[in-house]
Each structure stands twice: as structure tokens, then as C-alpha cells.
């Protein structure tokens, strides 16, 4: 069974804080993704990684960075959180057969 | 509770009836598709997938149909249950990019 875990289900941060969202998968997958999901806008790709230390910008990378130091872990970093980054953040991991599995999500509120 | 999308099309189905949820995809070269179920406040759950060399694939109570001619995907849920209430959306793998393109979703409401 594929398991993707995210470090927090709910997070509240203040404007200007540095925020780390962690994602871990236990299936040795190479491809991992970070999305945000907002009502009316659906899923939008922030960043993805297809190997350790490799990263690619998605559709909305501004205000975010990522880190992939180990294959199982893909971190999303908000350097200076802003209220417009309040959202549901979803991590996903992809098998060699392209099956994409999501984590439970982190609901981030920036006040 | 939280909603994953505002103004989503809604399908209301009587408990025990069959549900059919539709999705149009964009790229005729796409060759891999996934259906997801997302309950309020949770991450999307992988339901079933299909590759372009197939027209139909069956799982437990679910069937996915692929019509490549009109770029259309459908998810059929047999004997719909209250626990099937959720938002359902499709995803297509964007060929050669590692990325996925997501449909906007349909909210399924199961009436008792």
C-alpha cells in the first residue's frame, strides 16, 4: 500500500514567518509534487521533483521553494508567509507506472 | 465543513442507484488517466486508472470508460452508497512532462 504522509494536518502561521511543510513517501518513488488547492481554482502545481536534488517549477512557484535532499522526503518552504498563501497544500508521489498518490493535505492559515 | 471547490457541478443520486460522472480531457496524446475521490477536508484518494490502450476498466463497484475519439472519460459507480458522497475529479498525465492535468471535479450527493 502506497503511503504518503504530511507533517501537519492543520497549521496556523503569522505573516512573514518561514514555514516548512514536509512530505514523506515510503515507496522509493522518484517523482514527487506539491500542489495547492483553493475553492474554485482546483489543484495547481507549485513545484515538482523527479529525483534527489532535482526540482522543477510548476505553474505557481512564486513565494515558494522546495528541497529534496533524500528520495523519500520533499519539503515545501514558504520563505515569508503571506495571507494569500492560506490554502490546502497537497503532496503527491508517483509510481513508475505513473500512478499518482496524494497525502492527506495540510490546511495552512496565515494570519 | 470545507469545500474543495465552489460552484462545482453536482450530481444527486438516490442511494442504491448507479452514478455516472463525466470528464473531458484536453490532450489527444495523453495515454494515462486517473479518477480521484476527495472527501471534505481530506486529500484526493486514488480510485481507478486506465491507459489509452483500453476502453474500459473495472474495479470494485467502479468502472472507468475511455472514449479517445471524443476525449471523454467517465466513472460509473454501481449501487451508490452514502459513503460515496464526495468530489470526484479526473486527471490526465501530460505526456513527456511528468505533470498531470486535473479536471475541475463533480460533487456527488447521495440521497437516502
PDB file of C-alpha atoms in Angstrom, chain A residues 2-85:
ATOM      1  CA  UNK A   2       1.347   3.389  -1.023  1.00  0.00           C
ATOM      2  CA  UNK A   3       1.676   5.762   1.874  1.00  0.00           C
ATOM      3  CA  UNK A   4       2.271   9.493   1.561  1.00  0.00           C
ATOM      4  CA  UNK A   5       2.396  11.415   4.803  1.00  0.00           C
ATOM      5  CA  UNK A   6       2.461  15.125   5.508  1.00  0.00           C
ATOM      6  CA  UNK A   7       3.880  16.609   8.673  1.00  0.00           C
ATOM      7  CA  UNK A   8       0.798  18.533   9.785  1.00  0.00           C
ATOM      8  CA  UNK A   9      -2.923  18.403   9.056  1.00  0.00           C
ATOM      9  CA  UNK A  10      -3.526  21.951  10.270  1.00  0.00           C
ATOM     10  CA  UNK A  11      -1.091  24.820  10.657  1.00  0.00           C
ATOM     11  CA  UNK A  12      -1.555  28.456  11.648  1.00  0.00           C
ATOM     12  CA  UNK A  13       1.283  30.892  10.978  1.00  0.00           C
ATOM     13  CA  UNK A  14       1.755  34.640  11.077  1.00  0.00           C
ATOM     14  CA  UNK A  15       2.543  36.853   8.113  1.00  0.00           C
ATOM     15  CA  UNK A  16       6.288  36.948   7.486  1.00  0.00           C
ATOM     16  CA  UNK A  17       7.073  33.647   9.181  1.00  0.00           C
ATOM     17  CA  UNK A  18       9.105  30.977   7.430  1.00  0.00           C
ATOM     18  CA  UNK A  19       7.027  27.847   7.015  1.00  0.00           C
ATOM     19  CA  UNK A  20       8.160  24.297   6.300  1.00  0.00           C
ATOM     20  CA  UNK A  21       5.781  21.671   5.016  1.00  0.00           C
ATOM     21  CA  UNK A  22       7.171  18.148   4.958  1.00  0.00           C
ATOM     22  CA  UNK A  23       6.116  15.238   2.822  1.00  0.00           C
ATOM     23  CA  UNK A  24       7.369  11.682   3.100  1.00  0.00           C
ATOM     24  CA  UNK A  25       6.685   8.642   0.933  1.00  0.00           C
ATOM     25  CA  UNK A  26       7.772   5.141   1.755  1.00  0.00           C
ATOM     26  CA  UNK A  27       7.730   3.565  -1.713  1.00  0.00           C
ATOM     27  CA  UNK A  28      11.042   4.716  -3.191  1.00  0.00           C
ATOM     28  CA  UNK A  29       9.239   6.862  -5.775  1.00  0.00           C
ATOM     29  CA  UNK A  30      11.300   9.234  -7.853  1.00  0.00           C
ATOM     30  CA  UNK A  31       8.649  11.815  -8.702  1.00  0.00           C
ATOM     31  CA  UNK A  32       7.065  13.965  -6.021  1.00  0.00           C
ATOM     32  CA  UNK A  33       4.824  17.012  -6.292  1.00  0.00           C
ATOM     33  CA  UNK A  34       3.492  19.901  -4.263  1.00  0.00           C
ATOM     34  CA  UNK A  35       0.099  21.389  -5.111  1.00  0.00           C
ATOM     35  CA  UNK A  36      -2.179  23.899  -3.532  1.00  0.00           C
ATOM     36  CA  UNK A  37      -5.932  23.599  -3.739  1.00  0.00           C
ATOM     37  CA  UNK A  38      -8.289  26.541  -3.456  1.00  0.00           C
ATOM     38  CA  UNK A  39     -12.055  26.702  -3.898  1.00  0.00           C
ATOM     39  CA  UNK A  40     -12.937  27.482  -7.486  1.00  0.00           C
ATOM     40  CA  UNK A  41      -9.345  27.095  -8.681  1.00  0.00           C
ATOM     41  CA  UNK A  42      -8.786  23.376  -8.297  1.00  0.00           C
ATOM     42  CA  UNK A  43      -5.341  21.850  -7.966  1.00  0.00           C
ATOM     43  CA  UNK A  44      -2.394  23.992  -9.000  1.00  0.00           C
ATOM     44  CA  UNK A  45       1.150  22.709  -9.260  1.00  0.00           C
ATOM     45  CA  UNK A  46       3.734  24.626  -7.231  1.00  0.00           C
ATOM     46  CA  UNK A  47       6.873  22.536  -7.691  1.00  0.00           C
ATOM     47  CA  UNK A  48       7.811  19.004  -8.521  1.00  0.00           C
ATOM     48  CA  UNK A  49      10.906  16.863  -8.250  1.00  0.00           C
ATOM     49  CA  UNK A  50      11.889  13.908 -10.403  1.00  0.00           C
ATOM     50  CA  UNK A  51      14.953  12.891  -8.429  1.00  0.00           C
ATOM     51  CA  UNK A  52      17.016  13.750  -5.376  1.00  0.00           C
ATOM     52  CA  UNK A  53      18.235  17.351  -5.548  1.00  0.00           C
ATOM     53  CA  UNK A  54      16.291  17.876  -8.791  1.00  0.00           C
ATOM     54  CA  UNK A  55      13.391  20.293  -8.874  1.00  0.00           C
ATOM     55  CA  UNK A  56      11.227  21.969 -11.451  1.00  0.00           C
ATOM     56  CA  UNK A  57       8.911  24.925 -11.141  1.00  0.00           C
ATOM     57  CA  UNK A  58       5.263  24.257 -11.610  1.00  0.00           C
ATOM     58  CA  UNK A  59       2.587  26.746 -12.553  1.00  0.00           C
ATOM     59  CA  UNK A  60       2.675  28.928  -9.426  1.00  0.00           C
ATOM     60  CA  UNK A  61       6.166  28.780  -7.839  1.00  0.00           C
ATOM     61  CA  UNK A  62       6.319  32.407  -6.704  1.00  0.00           C
ATOM     62  CA  UNK A  63       6.747  32.726  -2.958  1.00  0.00           C
ATOM     63  CA  UNK A  64       7.744  29.077  -2.555  1.00  0.00           C
ATOM     64  CA  UNK A  65      10.872  26.978  -2.656  1.00  0.00           C
ATOM     65  CA  UNK A  66      11.473  23.257  -2.243  1.00  0.00           C
ATOM     66  CA  UNK A  67      14.104  20.863  -1.019  1.00  0.00           C
ATOM     67  CA  UNK A  68      14.706  17.218  -1.907  1.00  0.00           C
ATOM     68  CA  UNK A  69      17.782  16.009  -0.054  1.00  0.00           C
ATOM     69  CA  UNK A  70      16.577  12.435   0.277  1.00  0.00           C
ATOM     70  CA  UNK A  71      14.430  10.426  -2.072  1.00  0.00           C
ATOM     71  CA  UNK A  72      11.655   9.856   0.422  1.00  0.00           C
ATOM     72  CA  UNK A  73      11.269  13.438   1.566  1.00  0.00           C
ATOM     73  CA  UNK A  74      10.115  16.511  -0.348  1.00  0.00           C
ATOM     74  CA  UNK A  75       9.800  19.762   1.550  1.00  0.00           C
ATOM     75  CA  UNK A  76       7.889  22.904   0.602  1.00  0.00           C
ATOM     76  CA  UNK A  77       9.142  26.164   2.071  1.00  0.00           C
ATOM     77  CA  UNK A  78       7.325  29.455   2.333  1.00  0.00           C
ATOM     78  CA  UNK A  79      10.181  31.924   2.865  1.00  0.00           C
ATOM     79  CA  UNK A  80       7.924  34.682   4.175  1.00  0.00           C
ATOM     80  CA  UNK A  81       4.325  33.594   4.563  1.00  0.00           C
ATOM     81  CA  UNK A  82       1.606  35.889   3.299  1.00  0.00           C
ATOM     82  CA  UNK A  83      -2.150  35.773   3.753  1.00  0.00           C
ATOM     83  CA  UNK A  84      -2.656  34.826   0.103  1.00  0.00           C
ATOM     84  CA  UNK A  85      -0.813  31.606   0.818  1.00  0.00           C
TER      85      UNK A  85
END
